[in-house]
PDB file of C-alpha atoms in Angstrom:
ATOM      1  CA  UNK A  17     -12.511  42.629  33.025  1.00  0.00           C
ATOM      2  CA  UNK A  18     -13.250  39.104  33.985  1.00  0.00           C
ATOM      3  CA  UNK A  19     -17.017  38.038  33.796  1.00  0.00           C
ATOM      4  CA  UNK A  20     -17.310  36.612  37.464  1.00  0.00           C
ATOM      5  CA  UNK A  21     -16.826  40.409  38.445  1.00  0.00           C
ATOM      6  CA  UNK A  22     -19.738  42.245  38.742  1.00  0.00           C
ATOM      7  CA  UNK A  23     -18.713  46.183  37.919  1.00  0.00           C
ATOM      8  CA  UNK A  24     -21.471  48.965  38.578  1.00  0.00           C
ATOM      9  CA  UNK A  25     -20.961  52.674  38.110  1.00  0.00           C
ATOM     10  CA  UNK A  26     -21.788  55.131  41.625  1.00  0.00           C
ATOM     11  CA  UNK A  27     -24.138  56.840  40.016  1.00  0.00           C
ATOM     12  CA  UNK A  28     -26.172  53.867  38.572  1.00  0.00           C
ATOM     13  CA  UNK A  29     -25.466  52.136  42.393  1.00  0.00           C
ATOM     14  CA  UNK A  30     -26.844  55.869  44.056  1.00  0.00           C
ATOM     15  CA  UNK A  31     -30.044  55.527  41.727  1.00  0.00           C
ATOM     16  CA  UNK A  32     -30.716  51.995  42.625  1.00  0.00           C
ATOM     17  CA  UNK A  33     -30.365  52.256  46.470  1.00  0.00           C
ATOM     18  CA  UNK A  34     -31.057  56.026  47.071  1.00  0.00           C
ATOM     19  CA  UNK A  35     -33.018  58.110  43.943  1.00  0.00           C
ATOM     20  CA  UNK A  36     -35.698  55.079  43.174  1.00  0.00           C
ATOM     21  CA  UNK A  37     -36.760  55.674  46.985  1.00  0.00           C
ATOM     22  CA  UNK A  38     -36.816  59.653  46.907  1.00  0.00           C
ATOM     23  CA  UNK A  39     -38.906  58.917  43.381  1.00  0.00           C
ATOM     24  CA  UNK A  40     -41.529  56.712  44.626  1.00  0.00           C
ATOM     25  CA  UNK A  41     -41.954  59.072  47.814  1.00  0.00           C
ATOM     26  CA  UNK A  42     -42.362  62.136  45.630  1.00  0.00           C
ATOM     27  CA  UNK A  43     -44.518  60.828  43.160  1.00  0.00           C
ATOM     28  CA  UNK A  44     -46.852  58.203  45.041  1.00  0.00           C
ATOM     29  CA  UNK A  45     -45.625  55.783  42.978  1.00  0.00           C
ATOM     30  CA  UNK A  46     -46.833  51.970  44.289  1.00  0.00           C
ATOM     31  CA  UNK A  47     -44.531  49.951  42.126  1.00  0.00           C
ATOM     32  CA  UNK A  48     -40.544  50.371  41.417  1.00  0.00           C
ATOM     33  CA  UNK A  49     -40.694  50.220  37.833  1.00  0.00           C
ATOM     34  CA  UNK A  50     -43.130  53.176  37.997  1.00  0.00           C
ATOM     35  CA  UNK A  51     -40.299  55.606  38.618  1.00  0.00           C
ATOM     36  CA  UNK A  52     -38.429  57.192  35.876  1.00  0.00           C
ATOM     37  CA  UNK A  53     -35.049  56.021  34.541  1.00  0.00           C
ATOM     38  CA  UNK A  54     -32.612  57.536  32.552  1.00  0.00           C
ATOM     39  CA  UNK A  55     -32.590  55.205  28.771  1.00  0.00           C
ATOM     40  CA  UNK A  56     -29.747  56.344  26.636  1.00  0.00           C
ATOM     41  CA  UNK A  57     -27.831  59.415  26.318  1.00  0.00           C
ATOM     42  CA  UNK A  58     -27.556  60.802  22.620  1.00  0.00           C
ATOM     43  CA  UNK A  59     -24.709  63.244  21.772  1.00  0.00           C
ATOM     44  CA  UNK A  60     -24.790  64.723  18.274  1.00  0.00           C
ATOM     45  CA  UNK A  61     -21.258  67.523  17.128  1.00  0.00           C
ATOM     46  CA  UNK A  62     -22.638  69.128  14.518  1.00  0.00           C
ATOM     47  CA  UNK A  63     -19.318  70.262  12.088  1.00  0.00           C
ATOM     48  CA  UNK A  64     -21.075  72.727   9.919  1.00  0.00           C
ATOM     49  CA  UNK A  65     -17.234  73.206   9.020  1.00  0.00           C
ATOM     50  CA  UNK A  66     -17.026  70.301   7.012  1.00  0.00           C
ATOM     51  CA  UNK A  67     -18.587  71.259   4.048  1.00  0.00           C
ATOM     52  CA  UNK A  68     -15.114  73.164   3.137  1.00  0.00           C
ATOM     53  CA  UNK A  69     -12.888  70.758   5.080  1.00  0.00           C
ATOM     54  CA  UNK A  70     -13.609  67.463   5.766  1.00  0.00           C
ATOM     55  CA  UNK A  71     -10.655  67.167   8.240  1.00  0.00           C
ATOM     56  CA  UNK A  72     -12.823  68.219  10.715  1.00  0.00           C
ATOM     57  CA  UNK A  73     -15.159  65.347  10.821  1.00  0.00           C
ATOM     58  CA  UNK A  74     -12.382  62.930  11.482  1.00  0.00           C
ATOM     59  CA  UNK A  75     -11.204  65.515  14.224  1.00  0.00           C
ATOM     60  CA  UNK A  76     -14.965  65.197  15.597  1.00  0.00           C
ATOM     61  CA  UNK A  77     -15.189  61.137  15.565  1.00  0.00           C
ATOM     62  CA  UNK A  78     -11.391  61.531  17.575  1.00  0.00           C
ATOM     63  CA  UNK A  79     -12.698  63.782  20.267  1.00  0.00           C
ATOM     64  CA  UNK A  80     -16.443  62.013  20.550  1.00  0.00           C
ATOM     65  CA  UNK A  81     -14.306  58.886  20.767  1.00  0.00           C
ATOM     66  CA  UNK A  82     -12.012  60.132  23.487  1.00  0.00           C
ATOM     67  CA  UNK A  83     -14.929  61.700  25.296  1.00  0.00           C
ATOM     68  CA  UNK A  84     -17.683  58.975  25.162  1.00  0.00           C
ATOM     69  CA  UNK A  85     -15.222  55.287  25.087  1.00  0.00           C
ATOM     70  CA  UNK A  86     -17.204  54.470  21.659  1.00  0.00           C
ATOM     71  CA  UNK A  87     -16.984  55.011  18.262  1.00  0.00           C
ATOM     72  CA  UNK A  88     -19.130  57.753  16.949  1.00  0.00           C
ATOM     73  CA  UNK A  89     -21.200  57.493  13.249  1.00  0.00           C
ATOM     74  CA  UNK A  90     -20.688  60.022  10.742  1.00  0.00           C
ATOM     75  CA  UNK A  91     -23.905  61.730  10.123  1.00  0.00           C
ATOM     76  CA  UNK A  92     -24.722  62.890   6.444  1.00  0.00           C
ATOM     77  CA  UNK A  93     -26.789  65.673   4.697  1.00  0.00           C
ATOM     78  CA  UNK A  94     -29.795  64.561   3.935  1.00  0.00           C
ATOM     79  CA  UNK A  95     -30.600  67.133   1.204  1.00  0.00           C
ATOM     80  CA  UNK A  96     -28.383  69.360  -1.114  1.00  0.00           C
ATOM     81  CA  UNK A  97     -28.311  72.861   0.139  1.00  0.00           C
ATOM     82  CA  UNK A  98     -27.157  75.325  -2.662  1.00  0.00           C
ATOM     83  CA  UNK A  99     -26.532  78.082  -0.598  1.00  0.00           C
ATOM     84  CA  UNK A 100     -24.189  75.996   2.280  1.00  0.00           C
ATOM     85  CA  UNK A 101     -22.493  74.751  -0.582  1.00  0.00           C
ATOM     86  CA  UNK A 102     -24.060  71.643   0.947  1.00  0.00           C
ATOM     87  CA  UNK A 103     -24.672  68.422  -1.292  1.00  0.00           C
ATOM     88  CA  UNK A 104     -26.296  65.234  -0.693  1.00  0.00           C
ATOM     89  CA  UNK A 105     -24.776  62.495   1.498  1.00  0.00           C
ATOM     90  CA  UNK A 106     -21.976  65.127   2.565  1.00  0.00           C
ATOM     91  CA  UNK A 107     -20.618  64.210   6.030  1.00  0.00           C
ATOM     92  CA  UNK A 108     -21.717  67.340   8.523  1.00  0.00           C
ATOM     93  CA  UNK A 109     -21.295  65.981  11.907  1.00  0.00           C
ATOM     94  CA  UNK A 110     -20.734  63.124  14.394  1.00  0.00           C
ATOM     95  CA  UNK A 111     -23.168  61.056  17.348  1.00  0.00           C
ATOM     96  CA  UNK A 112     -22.788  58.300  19.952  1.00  0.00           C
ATOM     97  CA  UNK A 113     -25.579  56.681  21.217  1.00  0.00           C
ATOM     98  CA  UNK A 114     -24.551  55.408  25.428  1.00  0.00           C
ATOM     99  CA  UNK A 115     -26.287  53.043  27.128  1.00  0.00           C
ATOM    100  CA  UNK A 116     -25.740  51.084  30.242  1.00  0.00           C
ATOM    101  CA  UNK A 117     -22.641  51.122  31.838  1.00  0.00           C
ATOM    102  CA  UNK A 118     -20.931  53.650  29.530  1.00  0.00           C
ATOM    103  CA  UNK A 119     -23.954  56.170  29.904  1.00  0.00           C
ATOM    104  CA  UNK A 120     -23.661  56.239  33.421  1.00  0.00           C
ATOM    105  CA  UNK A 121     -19.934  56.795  33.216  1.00  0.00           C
ATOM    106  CA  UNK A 122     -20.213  59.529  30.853  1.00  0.00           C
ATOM    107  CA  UNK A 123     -22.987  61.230  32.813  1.00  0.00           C
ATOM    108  CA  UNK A 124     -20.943  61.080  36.170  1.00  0.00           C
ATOM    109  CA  UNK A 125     -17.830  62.153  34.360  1.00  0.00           C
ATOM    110  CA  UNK A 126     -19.679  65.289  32.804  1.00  0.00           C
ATOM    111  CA  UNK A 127     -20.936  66.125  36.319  1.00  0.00           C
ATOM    112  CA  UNK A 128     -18.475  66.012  38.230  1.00  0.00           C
ATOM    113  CA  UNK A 129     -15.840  66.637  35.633  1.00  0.00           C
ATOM    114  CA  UNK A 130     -17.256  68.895  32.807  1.00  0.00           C
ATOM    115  CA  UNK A 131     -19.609  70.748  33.739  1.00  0.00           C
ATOM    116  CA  UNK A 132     -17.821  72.220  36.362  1.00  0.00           C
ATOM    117  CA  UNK A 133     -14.798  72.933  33.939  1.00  0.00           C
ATOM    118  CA  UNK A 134     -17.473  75.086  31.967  1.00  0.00           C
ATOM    119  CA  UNK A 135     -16.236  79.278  31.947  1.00  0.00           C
ATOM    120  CA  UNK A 136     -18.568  81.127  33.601  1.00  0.00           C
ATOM    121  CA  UNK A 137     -21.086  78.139  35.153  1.00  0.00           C
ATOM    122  CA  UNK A 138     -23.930  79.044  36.241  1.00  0.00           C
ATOM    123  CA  UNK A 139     -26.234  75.956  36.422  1.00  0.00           C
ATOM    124  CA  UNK A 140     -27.973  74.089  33.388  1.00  0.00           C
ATOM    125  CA  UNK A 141     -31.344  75.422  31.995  1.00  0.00           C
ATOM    126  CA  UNK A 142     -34.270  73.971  33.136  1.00  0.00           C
ATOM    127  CA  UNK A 143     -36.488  75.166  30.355  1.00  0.00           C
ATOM    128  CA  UNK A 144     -34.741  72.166  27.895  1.00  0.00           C
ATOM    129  CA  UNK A 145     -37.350  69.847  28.459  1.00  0.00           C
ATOM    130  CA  UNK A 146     -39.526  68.662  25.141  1.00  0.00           C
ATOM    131  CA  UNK A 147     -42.446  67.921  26.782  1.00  0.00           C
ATOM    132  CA  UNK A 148     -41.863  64.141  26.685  1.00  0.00           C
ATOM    133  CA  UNK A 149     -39.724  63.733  29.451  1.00  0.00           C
ATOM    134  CA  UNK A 150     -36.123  64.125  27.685  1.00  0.00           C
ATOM    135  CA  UNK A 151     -33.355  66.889  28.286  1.00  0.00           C
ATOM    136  CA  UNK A 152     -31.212  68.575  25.993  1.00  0.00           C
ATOM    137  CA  UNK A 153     -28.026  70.179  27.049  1.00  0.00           C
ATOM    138  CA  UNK A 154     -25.451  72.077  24.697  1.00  0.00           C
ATOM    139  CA  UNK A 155     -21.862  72.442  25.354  1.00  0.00           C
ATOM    140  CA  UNK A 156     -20.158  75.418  23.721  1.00  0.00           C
ATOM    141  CA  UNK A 157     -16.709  73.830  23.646  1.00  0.00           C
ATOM    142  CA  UNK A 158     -15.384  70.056  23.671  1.00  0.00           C
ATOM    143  CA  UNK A 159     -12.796  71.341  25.276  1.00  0.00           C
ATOM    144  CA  UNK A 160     -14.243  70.963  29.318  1.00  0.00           C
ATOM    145  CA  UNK A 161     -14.123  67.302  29.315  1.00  0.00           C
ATOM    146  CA  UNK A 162     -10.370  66.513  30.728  1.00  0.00           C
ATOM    147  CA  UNK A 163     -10.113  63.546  27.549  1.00  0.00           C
ATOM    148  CA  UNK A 164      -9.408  66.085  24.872  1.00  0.00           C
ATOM    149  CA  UNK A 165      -6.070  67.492  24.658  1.00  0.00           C
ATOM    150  CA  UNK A 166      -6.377  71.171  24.464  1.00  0.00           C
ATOM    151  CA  UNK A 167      -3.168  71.519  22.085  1.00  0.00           C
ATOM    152  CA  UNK A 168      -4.507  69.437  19.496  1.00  0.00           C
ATOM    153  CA  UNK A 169      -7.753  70.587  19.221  1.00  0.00           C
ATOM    154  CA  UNK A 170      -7.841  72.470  16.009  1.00  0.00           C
ATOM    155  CA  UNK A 171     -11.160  74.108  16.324  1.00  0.00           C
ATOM    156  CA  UNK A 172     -13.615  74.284  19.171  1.00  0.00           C
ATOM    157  CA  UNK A 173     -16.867  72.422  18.527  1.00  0.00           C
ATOM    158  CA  UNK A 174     -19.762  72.741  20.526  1.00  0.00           C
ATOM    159  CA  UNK A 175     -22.513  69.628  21.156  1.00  0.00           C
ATOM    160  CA  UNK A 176     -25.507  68.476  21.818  1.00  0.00           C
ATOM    161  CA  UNK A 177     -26.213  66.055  24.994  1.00  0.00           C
ATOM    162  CA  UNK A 178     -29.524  64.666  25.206  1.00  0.00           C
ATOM    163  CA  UNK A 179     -31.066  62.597  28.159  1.00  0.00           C
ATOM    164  CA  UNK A 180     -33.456  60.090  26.930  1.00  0.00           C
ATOM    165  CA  UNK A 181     -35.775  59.075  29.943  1.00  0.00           C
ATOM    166  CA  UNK A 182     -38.887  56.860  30.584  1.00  0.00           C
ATOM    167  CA  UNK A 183     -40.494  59.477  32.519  1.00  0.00           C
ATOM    168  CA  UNK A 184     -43.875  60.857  31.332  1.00  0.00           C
ATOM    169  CA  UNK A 185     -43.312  64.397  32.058  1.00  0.00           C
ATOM    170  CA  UNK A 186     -41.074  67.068  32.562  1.00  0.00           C
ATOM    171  CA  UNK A 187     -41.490  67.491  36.143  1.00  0.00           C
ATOM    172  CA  UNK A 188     -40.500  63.955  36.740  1.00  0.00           C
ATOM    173  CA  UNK A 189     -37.690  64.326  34.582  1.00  0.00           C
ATOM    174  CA  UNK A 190     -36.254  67.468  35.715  1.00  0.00           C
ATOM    175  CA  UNK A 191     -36.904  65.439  39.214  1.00  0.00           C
ATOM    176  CA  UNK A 192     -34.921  62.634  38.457  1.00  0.00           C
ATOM    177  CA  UNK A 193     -32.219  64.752  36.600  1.00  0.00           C
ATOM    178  CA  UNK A 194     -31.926  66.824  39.730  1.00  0.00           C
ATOM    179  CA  UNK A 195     -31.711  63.695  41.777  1.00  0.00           C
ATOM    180  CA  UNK A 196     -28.715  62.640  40.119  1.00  0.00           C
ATOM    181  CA  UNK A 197     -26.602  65.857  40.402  1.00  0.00           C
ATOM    182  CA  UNK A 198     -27.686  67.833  37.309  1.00  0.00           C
ATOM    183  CA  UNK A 199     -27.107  71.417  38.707  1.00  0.00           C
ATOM    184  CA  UNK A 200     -30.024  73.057  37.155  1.00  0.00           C
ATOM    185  CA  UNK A 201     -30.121  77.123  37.889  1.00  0.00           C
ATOM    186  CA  UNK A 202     -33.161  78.453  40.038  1.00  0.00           C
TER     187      UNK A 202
END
């Protein structure tokens, strides 16, 4: 992609134009940068698997690669757990840390792709709030997002998604997630 071309996802074009308005209307808000944005999206594999074969890791950083467009970093055991058969500085899982025009990419591509691929869909939770204005959302299966091929995948891995916002509280969060597509359940 050239640099005289200016590229901007939908969904980050819909926020801009439409969501910031529907924000500051809702809220009372008196200035634009009042209303809540979405920072980074964080998504952490967990391979619990690893500990007896460490395949499985590099079969993680494939598919988190595949799914997210960047390279993933190996997490690591922090302690030694006797009873995991778990020892320091063992790698147990993958993340990928998006931001800008690859997190709103992946977050349009898990609406409109993913989530809806998900058996038996019945809307996200809207109890995964921390209190802090950030949403975490857990995939059973890797398998929904159309990147992975389903024949290779040698074992089903669930993950973590979490959506890092600036907004002060969960209502405005679960407002601004909403706002954007994310099909919570009633």
């Amino acid at each position: 992609m050239s640099e005289d071309t200016e590229y901007t996802p939908r969904l980050r074009a819909r926020y801009e134009t439409e969501i910031v308005a529907s924000l500051m209307k809702r809220f009372s808000y008196t200035n634009k940068m009042q209303v809540p944005r979405l920072s980074k999206i964080v998504i952490n594999m967990g391979v619990g698997e690893a500990v007896t074969n460490p395949k499985l890791v590099d079969a993680a950083v494939q598919e988190l690669t595949a799914i997210t467009g960047q390279k993933p970093v190996i997490t690591r055991a922090k302690k030694a757990i006797a009873t995991f058969k778990l020892r320091e500085n063992m790698p147990i899982g993958t993340m990928v840390t998006l931001r800008r025009e690859r997190m709103w990419e992946f977050l349009d591509r898990l609406l409109t792709l993913a989530l809806p691929r998900v058996r038996d869909f019945r809307g996200t939770s809207p109890k995964a709030f921390d209190g802090s204005g950030n949403y975490t959302l857990g995939l059973r299966e890797q398998i929904v997002f159309p990147e992975i091929d389903f024949d290779r995948v040698e074992k089903t891995k669930g993950m973590n998604i979490t959506f890092v916002t600036t907004a002060g509280t969960d209502e405005e969060a679960k407002e601004l997630l909403a706002n954007l597509g994310m099909p919570f359940r009633s």
